[in-house]
Amino acid sequence: RTNLERYWRRLSVLWIIKNKHMPIPTPQPNETKEQFIERCMSDEKMVAEYDAPQRYAVCSLQLKERK
């Protein structure tokens, strides 16, 4: 993908996180990155709403928001 495509994809994922009226899993203080990604990716509502690449992007951004 080009940088522009990556930029727009990231913006769209950020929009999803900020504007969706559904609970998106948040990292717990004692969770490792791997544990959170696994829990987030398998979340029933996330699976119903997003395909795997979108889910991974949303979950990854949730981790970054925690920092």
PDB file of C-alpha atoms in Angstrom:
ATOM      1  CA  ARG A   1       0.000   0.000   0.000  1.00  0.00           C
ATOM      2  CA  THR A   2       1.031   3.537  -0.554  1.00  0.00           C
ATOM      3  CA  ASN A   3       1.533   5.956   2.311  1.00  0.00           C
ATOM      4  CA  LEU A   4      -1.661   7.750   1.352  1.00  0.00           C
ATOM      5  CA  GLU A   5      -3.662   4.513   1.470  1.00  0.00           C
ATOM      6  CA  ARG A   6      -2.218   3.701   4.905  1.00  0.00           C
ATOM      7  CA  TYR A   7      -3.006   7.225   6.107  1.00  0.00           C
ATOM      8  CA  TRP A   8      -6.650   7.018   4.984  1.00  0.00           C
ATOM      9  CA  ARG A   9      -7.044   3.552   6.472  1.00  0.00           C
ATOM     10  CA  ARG A  10      -5.714   4.795   9.793  1.00  0.00           C
ATOM     11  CA  LEU A  11      -8.069   7.797   9.697  1.00  0.00           C
ATOM     12  CA  SER A  12     -11.024   5.551   8.961  1.00  0.00           C
ATOM     13  CA  VAL A  13     -10.138   3.265  11.868  1.00  0.00           C
ATOM     14  CA  LEU A  14      -9.796   6.265  14.187  1.00  0.00           C
ATOM     15  CA  TRP A  15     -13.212   7.469  13.026  1.00  0.00           C
ATOM     16  CA  ILE A  16     -14.686   4.049  13.766  1.00  0.00           C
ATOM     17  CA  ILE A  17     -13.251   4.070  17.281  1.00  0.00           C
ATOM     18  CA  LYS A  18     -14.496   7.568  18.065  1.00  0.00           C
ATOM     19  CA  ASN A  19     -17.925   7.372  16.410  1.00  0.00           C
ATOM     20  CA  LYS A  20     -19.221   3.836  16.742  1.00  0.00           C
ATOM     21  CA  HIS A  21     -21.796   3.413  19.451  1.00  0.00           C
ATOM     22  CA  MET A  22     -20.614  -0.011  20.411  1.00  0.00           C
ATOM     23  CA  PRO A  23     -18.284  -0.974  23.200  1.00  0.00           C
ATOM     24  CA  ILE A  24     -14.781  -1.659  21.966  1.00  0.00           C
ATOM     25  CA  PRO A  25     -12.682  -3.729  24.374  1.00  0.00           C
ATOM     26  CA  THR A  26     -10.112  -1.765  26.339  1.00  0.00           C
ATOM     27  CA  PRO A  27      -6.816  -3.099  27.629  1.00  0.00           C
ATOM     28  CA  GLN A  28      -6.720  -4.129  31.281  1.00  0.00           C
ATOM     29  CA  PRO A  29      -3.760  -2.923  33.365  1.00  0.00           C
ATOM     30  CA  ASN A  30      -2.427  -6.462  33.882  1.00  0.00           C
ATOM     31  CA  GLU A  31      -2.820  -7.632  30.264  1.00  0.00           C
ATOM     32  CA  THR A  32       0.090  -8.085  27.919  1.00  0.00           C
ATOM     33  CA  LYS A  33      -0.192  -6.794  24.365  1.00  0.00           C
ATOM     34  CA  GLU A  34      -0.672 -10.355  23.095  1.00  0.00           C
ATOM     35  CA  GLN A  35      -3.386 -11.136  25.652  1.00  0.00           C
ATOM     36  CA  PHE A  36      -5.310  -7.994  24.810  1.00  0.00           C
ATOM     37  CA  ILE A  37      -5.069  -8.496  21.036  1.00  0.00           C
ATOM     38  CA  GLU A  38      -6.280 -12.076  21.409  1.00  0.00           C
ATOM     39  CA  ARG A  39      -9.209 -11.025  23.626  1.00  0.00           C
ATOM     40  CA  CYS A  40     -10.095  -8.066  21.428  1.00  0.00           C
ATOM     41  CA  MET A  41      -9.867 -10.012  18.157  1.00  0.00           C
ATOM     42  CA  SER A  42     -12.155 -12.762  19.484  1.00  0.00           C
ATOM     43  CA  ASP A  43     -14.707 -10.411  21.060  1.00  0.00           C
ATOM     44  CA  GLU A  44     -18.160 -11.425  19.804  1.00  0.00           C
ATOM     45  CA  LYS A  45     -19.268  -7.886  18.927  1.00  0.00           C
ATOM     46  CA  MET A  46     -15.966  -7.071  17.224  1.00  0.00           C
ATOM     47  CA  VAL A  47     -16.175 -10.239  15.104  1.00  0.00           C
ATOM     48  CA  ALA A  48     -19.725  -9.363  14.054  1.00  0.00           C
ATOM     49  CA  GLU A  49     -18.812  -5.770  13.177  1.00  0.00           C
ATOM     50  CA  TYR A  50     -15.347  -5.926  11.547  1.00  0.00           C
ATOM     51  CA  ASP A  51     -13.361  -8.180   9.261  1.00  0.00           C
ATOM     52  CA  ALA A  52     -10.020  -9.439  10.626  1.00  0.00           C
ATOM     53  CA  PRO A  53      -7.775  -6.628   9.273  1.00  0.00           C
ATOM     54  CA  GLN A  54     -10.138  -3.925  10.574  1.00  0.00           C
ATOM     55  CA  ARG A  55     -10.436  -5.676  13.952  1.00  0.00           C
ATOM     56  CA  TYR A  56      -6.674  -5.866  14.262  1.00  0.00           C
ATOM     57  CA  ALA A  57      -6.330  -2.176  13.399  1.00  0.00           C
ATOM     58  CA  VAL A  58      -8.996  -1.144  15.925  1.00  0.00           C
ATOM     59  CA  CYS A  59      -7.500  -3.356  18.648  1.00  0.00           C
ATOM     60  CA  SER A  60      -3.987  -2.068  17.956  1.00  0.00           C
ATOM     61  CA  LEU A  61      -5.146   1.544  18.177  1.00  0.00           C
ATOM     62  CA  GLN A  62      -6.882   0.797  21.454  1.00  0.00           C
ATOM     63  CA  LEU A  63      -3.494  -0.319  22.790  1.00  0.00           C
ATOM     64  CA  LYS A  64      -1.844   2.884  21.601  1.00  0.00           C
ATOM     65  CA  GLU A  65      -4.594   4.977  23.226  1.00  0.00           C
ATOM     66  CA  ARG A  66      -3.774   3.324  26.576  1.00  0.00           C
ATOM     67  CA  LYS A  67      -0.190   4.616  26.513  1.00  0.00           C
TER      68      LYS A  67
END
